[in-house]
Amino acid sequence: MYKLVTFFYVMSFFLISKIALAETIQINFTGDDSYSIEVAHIDVGDTIEWYPEHEGHNVEFFAGPDMESLPKKSEIDDFHSIIFKIPGVYLYGCTPHANMGMLGLVIVGNDFHNIDKVKETKLSRVASSVLKRLIRTAQSDSKKTSFIIADFS
């Protein structure tokens, strides 16, 4: 019985800790027609907030593991916030500037299961080039994170 109660307390502690440790990442629309963070690695349950620091930008999702779970595009110059509940790769951009390469990636839970679907997104030549760079960055960052985690194990 003691082991069962101890197990219950330990599991409760980890569950509460995970909820309490959910992070919020802030991304600004920059004056250079880009996002201040182009590739964000987050955990399930984390929030990203986009701030209209410069005018003429918004957030629209072009690909993700479950497009129905994502909100419609934000209005131009409006604050936008999403709690990411489904692991995977999310591709978003600024509606008026996406074809010029104003794109961003969100990697939730270090899960790349839908990366091929993201790569199939129809974009302009410039935006496709930017997407390739963002994917290379995301996968490179993922390997560094995995290496660090393995290093401390």
Backbone as a ProteinNet text record, in pm:
[ID]
protein_1_A
[PRIMARY]
MYKLVTFFYVMSFFLISKIALAETIQINFTGDDSYSIEVAHIDVGDTIEWYPEHEGHNVEFFAGPDMESLPKKSEIDDFHSIIFKIPGVYLYGCTPHANMGMLGLVIVGNDFHNIDKVKETKLSRVASSVLKRLIRTAQSDSKKTSFIIADFS
[TERTIARY]
83.4	0	87.6	196.7	286.3	341.9	380.4	436.8	332.5	209.5	102	78.5	74.8	54.4	172.9	293.9	413.4	410.9	376.2	366.5	264.9	151.2	47.1	99.3	169	222.1	327.7	414.2	518.6	455.9	359.7	294.2	217.5	152.5	80.7	177.4	293	394.4	438.3	467.5	511.3	401.5	279.2	167.3	148.1	146.4	129.7	248.2	369.2	488.3	480.5	435.4	425.9	326.5	214.2	113.2	168.2	234.1	286.3	403.1	473.2	591.4	563.2	438.7	406.7	461.4	524	589	505.3	534.7	477.2	591.9	590.4	691.9	630.4	704.4	656.5	732.3	656.6	714.6	659.4	748.3	708.3	709.4	622.4	628.4	736.5	839	948.2	927.3	1005.3	1001.4	1065.1	1132.3	1199.6	1114	983.3	891.9	936.2	958.4	993	938.1	950.3	911.7	1038.4	1029.7	1148.6	1205.7	1123	1167.8	1109.4	1196.7	1147.9	1118.8	1193.5	1172.7	1161.7	1044.5	1020.6	1002.8	1084.2	1069.8	999	881.9	804.4	752.9	699.4	638	486.9	423.1	276.8	225.8	127.8	71.2	130.4	239.5	298.9	217.2	236.1	162.7	260.4	218.7	292.8	201.4	259.3	188.2	262	187.5	244.2	201.1	299.5	274.5	296.5	201.5	212.8	302.3	430.9	525.5	536.6	520.5	521.5	393.9	345.5	216.1	222.3	104	87.9	107.2	109.3	136.7	29	25.3	-66.4	-8.9	-90.9	-51.1	-158.3	-113.9	-203.5	-129.4	-195.4	-132.8	-158.6	-50.1	-56.9	-49.5	9.8	23	38.5	-10	1.4	-54.9	-32.8	-79.8	-231.6	-303.4	-450.1	-500.8	-519.4	-555.7	-689.2	-782.1	-912.5	-899.8	-791.9	-776.2	-716.7	-670.9	-607.3	-709.6	-688.8	-781.5	-763	-862.6	-852	-739.2	-699.4	-591	-629.4	-527.2	-551.7	-575	-633.5	-651.5	-516.2	-500.1	-377.9	-360.8	-239.7	-200.7	-265.9	-317.9	-379.5	-287.9	-295.5	-231.4	-294.1	-213	-262.2	-195.9	-272.4	-219.5	-279.4	-193.5	-239	-169.3	-246.5	-191.2	-182	-62.6	-40.5	-61.3	-162.7	-200.6	-166.8	-130.8	-104.3	41.1	119.8	259.5	269.7	377.3	402.3	465.7	474.3	533.6	421.5	428.3	329.3	401.3	347.7	399.8	300.6	349.6	263.5	334.7	258.9	316.9	224.7	275.1	198	125.5	-6	-85.5	-34.7	-13.9	31.4	179	260.5	404.9	460.5	377.4	426.2	501.7	451	518.4	655.4	680.4	812	900.2	848.1	929.4	904.2	798.3	767.8	694.1	775.1	724.9	786.5	723.4	778.3	736.8	814.5	782.7	770	675.1	663.3	677.3	772.1	793.3	744.6	637.1	576.2	615.3	676.4	712.4	825.2	904.6	1015.3	966.7	845.7	779.3	775.3	842.7	850.4	766.9	667.1	592.6	523.9	490.4	418.9	506.8	638.2	729.1	713.1	687.1	669.5	547.2	441.6	320.4	349.9	428.9	466.7	548.1	639	722.1	638.9	521.2	434.3	351.2	356.9	278.4	314.9	214.5	236.3	272	392.9	442.7	513.1	538.4	616.9	759.7	836.6	975.7	1056.1	1039.4	1111.5	1069.6	939.4	889.9	933.5	935.6	981.9	1127.7	1208.6	1349.2	1362.2	1282.6	1284	1238.6	1134.6	1085.6	1194.8	1267.9	1377.3	1480.2	1514.1	1610.1	1554.8	1427.9	1366.9	1363.3	1334.6	1332.2	1471.7	1572.8	1711.6	1746	1708.3	1734	1661.3	1534.7	1454.8	1514.3	1552.6	1608.6	1746	1824.7	1955.7	1940.9	1847.1	1822.2	1773.4	1694.3	1640.7	1753.2	1849.4	1962.8	2048.6	2068.1	2145.4	2076.1	1943.1	1866.2	1876.4	1863.1	1873.3	2010.5	2114.9	2250.1	2269.3	2218.1	2231.2	2158	2037.4	1962.2	2037.5	2091.3	2165.7	2293.3	2352.7	2475.4	2455.6	2338.2	2312.7	2249.4	2215	2149.4	2244.5
-119.8	0	125.9	123.2	238.4	270.9	166.2	187.8	249.7	207.7	260.8	408.7	445.2	585.3	669.9	618.9	691.5	711.1	606.9	615.8	722.8	725.2	823.5	965.5	988.7	1122.5	1163.9	1071.3	1102.4	1136.9	1057.3	1084.2	1215.6	1245.4	1372.8	1489.8	1474.7	1580.1	1608.5	1502.5	1522.2	1583.8	1543.3	1598.3	1746.4	1781.1	1920.7	2003.8	1948	2020.5	2051.8	1955.8	1977.1	2087.7	2087.5	2191	2327.1	2331.9	2458.1	2509.8	2420.5	2460.3	2490.5	2487.9	2521.3	2660.8	2673.4	2800	2881.6	3010.1	3099.9	3164.9	3148.7	3206.7	3328.3	3437.7	3559.3	3581.7	3600	3625.4	3758.1	3842.9	3973.7	3973.6	4054.7	4083.6	4190.9	4164.9	4261.5	4357.2	4461.3	4558.5	4506.4	4389.6	4330	4223.9	4228.6	4127.7	3986.4	3968.1	3836.7	3828.9	3711.2	3691.9	3691.8	3741.5	3751.2	3614.2	3511.2	3372.4	3297.2	3245.2	3176.5	3029	2966.7	2825.6	2815.9	2775.6	2763	2615.5	2566.8	2431	2442.7	2381.2	2390.4	2252.4	2243.9	2120.7	2128	2011.9	2007.8	2085	2171.2	2252.4	2391.5	2417.6	2551.1	2644.7	2773.3	2877	2962.2	3001.2	3103.3	3222.6	3339.2	3466	3547.4	3596.6	3681.3	3825.3	3914.3	4055	4141.3	4229.7	4317.5	4438	4412.1	4520	4615.9	4560.5	4641.5	4614.4	4714.4	4705.5	4624.9	4572.7	4507.1	4356.6	4293.8	4150.6	4076.5	3944	3857.9	3717.3	3622.1	3481.5	3396.3	3315.3	3220.2	3086.6	2978.6	2846.5	2783.4	2730.7	2666.7	2515	2463.3	2318.7	2288.8	2172.9	2127.2	1987.3	1921.7	1783.9	1770.2	1874.6	1871.4	2012.4	2042.7	2179.1	2224.2	2130.1	2166.7	2219.9	2183.2	2228.3	2368.8	2421.6	2554	2663.9	2779.5	2890.5	2945.9	3019.8	3087.9	3189.6	3243.8	3342.3	3461.9	3522.7	3640.5	3761.2	3862.8	3988.2	4059.3	4140.3	4218.8	4308.4	4312.3	4397.3	4357.4	4235.8	4190.6	4094.3	4099.7	4001.3	3865.3	3760	3624.2	3528.8	3432.9	3339.4	3200.8	3097.7	2959.7	2871.4	2783.9	2677	2554.5	2499.2	2384.7	2255	2179.2	2057.2	1930.2	1943.3	1826	1832.8	1726.7	1726.6	1726.8	1784.9	1786.4	1916	1930.7	2049.7	2136.5	2265	2363.4	2467.7	2496.2	2600.9	2715.9	2835	2952.4	3065	3165.7	3281.1	3400.4	3509.7	3634.2	3631.8	3643.7	3631.9	3723.6	3854.4	3938.1	3921	3859.8	3853.1	3710.8	3609.9	3470.8	3439.3	3486.4	3457.2	3523.7	3622.4	3685.5	3618.6	3515.8	3439.4	3467.5	3541.5	3565.9	3443.9	3344.4	3217.1	3184.3	3091.6	3040.8	2896.3	2824.2	2686.3	2674.9	2592.5	2555	2403.5	2355.8	2212.7	2179.7	2102.7	2070.4	1928.3	1917.7	1786.6	1719.3	1797.4	1744.2	1632.5	1647.7	1546.1	1593.1	1519.7	1554.6	1461	1394.1	1292.1	1345.7	1472.7	1528.8	1620.6	1608.1	1698	1684.8	1563.6	1546.9	1622.8	1623	1697.9	1848.5	1895.9	2037.8	2072.7	1984.1	2007.8	2017.5	1955.3	1956.2	2083.8	2171.8	2295.4	2377.8	2420.1	2499.8	2642.7	2683.9	2817.9	2875.6	3004.5	3067	3012.1	3040.6	2994	3049.6	3176.8	3239	3175.9	3160.9	3103.2	2957.1	2881.9	2742.7	2734.9	2827.5	2833.1	2863.6	2957.8	2991.1	2870.7	2801.6	2683.5	2577.3	2553.8	2455.7	2494	2622.4	2669.3	2649.6	2681.6	2666.6	2519.5	2430.6	2287.3	2238.8	2282	2243.7	2293.3	2416.6	2472.8	2393.6	2362.4	2288.9	2151.9	2082.1	1948.2	1953.5	2054.9	2072.2	2103.3	2193.3	2226.9	2104.5	2021.8	1901.4	1804.7	1789.3	1699.3	1751.6	1884.2	1942.8	1916.4	1934.2	1910.9	1764.7	1673.9	1531.1	1497.4	1556.8	1531.7	1579.9	1698.3	1752	1665	1622.7	1536.4	1405.9	1346.6	1221.7	1244	1360.3	1391.6	1394.1	1439.8	1452.8	1328.9	1231.3	1110.7	1025.4
0	0	0	77.4	84.9	-53.2	-128.4	-262.3	-355.6	-343.4	-426.9	-397.5	-271.3	-232.4	-278.3	-261	-304.1	-455.4	-527.9	-672.6	-713.2	-647.3	-676.2	-653.9	-543.1	-515.1	-616.9	-653.2	-751	-886.2	-930.3	-1058.3	-1054.3	-944.6	-929	-937.6	-874.3	-876.5	-1020.2	-1097.7	-1235.9	-1321.4	-1302.4	-1378.9	-1347.1	-1220.5	-1179.6	-1225.5	-1216.5	-1260.9	-1408.7	-1488.7	-1633.3	-1664.9	-1597.2	-1620	-1578.5	-1463.9	-1411.9	-1495.4	-1563	-1638.2	-1785.1	-1826.5	-1965.2	-1994.6	-2108.9	-2144	-2241.1	-2242.8	-2341.4	-2417.3	-2548.2	-2635.8	-2703.8	-2707.2	-2772.2	-2902.7	-3009.2	-3141.6	-3192.4	-3239.4	-3291.8	-3443.8	-3502.6	-3645	-3658.3	-3738	-3748	-3865.1	-3867.5	-3976.5	-4103.7	-4095.4	-4211.5	-4280	-4257.9	-4312.7	-4275.1	-4145.7	-4091.9	-3949.6	-3891.7	-3751.9	-3667.9	-3545.5	-3460.3	-3426	-3424.4	-3409.4	-3528.1	-3613.7	-3733.4	-3708.8	-3617.7	-3583.4	-3432.2	-3385.9	-3241.4	-3206.3	-3114.8	-3061.8	-2926.9	-2916.1	-2792.3	-2752.9	-2633.2	-2584.4	-2602	-2600.8	-2603.4	-2482	-2504.5	-2396.8	-2386.3	-2458.5	-2458.3	-2547.1	-2523.9	-2596	-2675.6	-2795	-2869.7	-2886.6	-2858.7	-2875.6	-2980.8	-3079	-3183.8	-3156.8	-3155.6	-3125.9	-3249.8	-3280.5	-3397.7	-3369.3	-3353.8	-3326.6	-3446.1	-3565.6	-3687.8	-3764.6	-3835.6	-3903.5	-4032.9	-4068.7	-4197.7	-4197.2	-4078.1	-4070	-3991.1	-4011.9	-3937.9	-3930.5	-3886.9	-3877.3	-3945.8	-4042.6	-4108.4	-4117.8	-4075.6	-4082.3	-4217.8	-4278.3	-4409.4	-4399.4	-4292.2	-4274.5	-4125.9	-4088.3	-3949.9	-3938.9	-3826	-3811.9	-3812.8	-3771.9	-3769.4	-3797.9	-3924.1	-3963.6	-3904.5	-3880.2	-3823.7	-3681.1	-3611.9	-3473.2	-3463.6	-3576.7	-3576.2	-3601.3	-3539.4	-3564.2	-3705.7	-3749	-3878.2	-3868.9	-3982.9	-3981.9	-3896.7	-3837	-3754.6	-3844.7	-3788.1	-3860.6	-3870.4	-3971.3	-3986.9	-3863.9	-3811.5	-3697.6	-3565.5	-3554	-3428.5	-3354	-3221.4	-3134.5	-3164.2	-3160.5	-3188.6	-3089.8	-3037.4	-2938.3	-2960.1	-2951.1	-2967.1	-2864.3	-2800.1	-2717.1	-2807.3	-2821.7	-2910.6	-2832.5	-2872.7	-2801.9	-2878	-3005.7	-3089.3	-3137.2	-3113	-3157.6	-3309.9	-3359.6	-3503.3	-3548.6	-3679.9	-3742.2	-3796.6	-3763.7	-3809	-3893.3	-4011.1	-4098.8	-4100.3	-4072.6	-4076	-4148.9	-4184.3	-4250.7	-4241.4	-4291.1	-4298.9	-4433.4	-4430	-4551.9	-4663.5	-4639.7	-4751.1	-4788.3	-4700.4	-4725.9	-4733	-4724.6	-4726.3	-4855.5	-4969.1	-5096.1	-5106.3	-5020.8	-5015.9	-4910.5	-4844.9	-4750.5	-4603.8	-4570.4	-4429	-4374.2	-4332.8	-4284	-4148.7	-4080.1	-3955.2	-3934.9	-3856.2	-3820.4	-3669.9	-3627	-3486.5	-3482.3	-3402	-3384.4	-3244	-3234.3	-3105.3	-3065.4	-2947.8	-2894.5	-2971.1	-3044.4	-3124.8	-3218	-3268.2	-3349.8	-3495	-3583.1	-3724.4	-3811.7	-3755.3	-3829.9	-3956	-3959.3	-4074.8	-4160.1	-4147.2	-4219.3	-4371.6	-4420.6	-4565.7	-4615.6	-4537.8	-4573.8	-4576.4	-4479.6	-4475.7	-4599.8	-4639.7	-4758.2	-4885.8	-4887.9	-5006.6	-5018.9	-4920.5	-4923.6	-5046.6	-5121.2	-5242.3	-5201.9	-5239.7	-5208.1	-5330.8	-5327.4	-5434.5	-5429.5	-5533.3	-5537.4	-5420.4	-5391.9	-5280.1	-5147.4	-5126.8	-5001.8	-4988.1	-5096.1	-5092.1	-5048.4	-5096.5	-5057	-4907.6	-4860.6	-4717.8	-4635.8	-4679.7	-4607.4	-4596.7	-4703.9	-4699.8	-4594.2	-4588.2	-4487.6	-4347	-4327.5	-4195.3	-4152	-4245	-4212.9	-4175.2	-4251.2	-4215.8	-4075.5	-4045.6	-3913	-3805.1	-3829.2	-3730.6	-3703.2	-3809.2	-3790.7	-3726.6	-3759.2	-3696.8	-3548.2	-3514.6	-3374.2	-3297.7	-3363.9	-3301.1	-3265.6	-3355.8	-3330.3	-3216.2	-3210.4	-3100.1	-2967.9	-2964.8	-2842.6	-2801.5	-2897.9	-2868	-2814.2	-2872	-2827.4	-2684.5	-2655.8	-2520.8	-2421	-2455.1	-2365	-2341.5	-2449.2	-2436.3	-2354.5	-2369.2	-2297.1	-2146	-2100.3	-1957.8	-1896.9	-1978.9	-1927.3	-1848.3
[MASK]
+++++++++++++++++++++++++++++++++++++++++++++++++++++++++++++++++++++++++++++++++++++++++++++++++++++++++++++++++++++++++++++++++++++++++++++++++++++++++

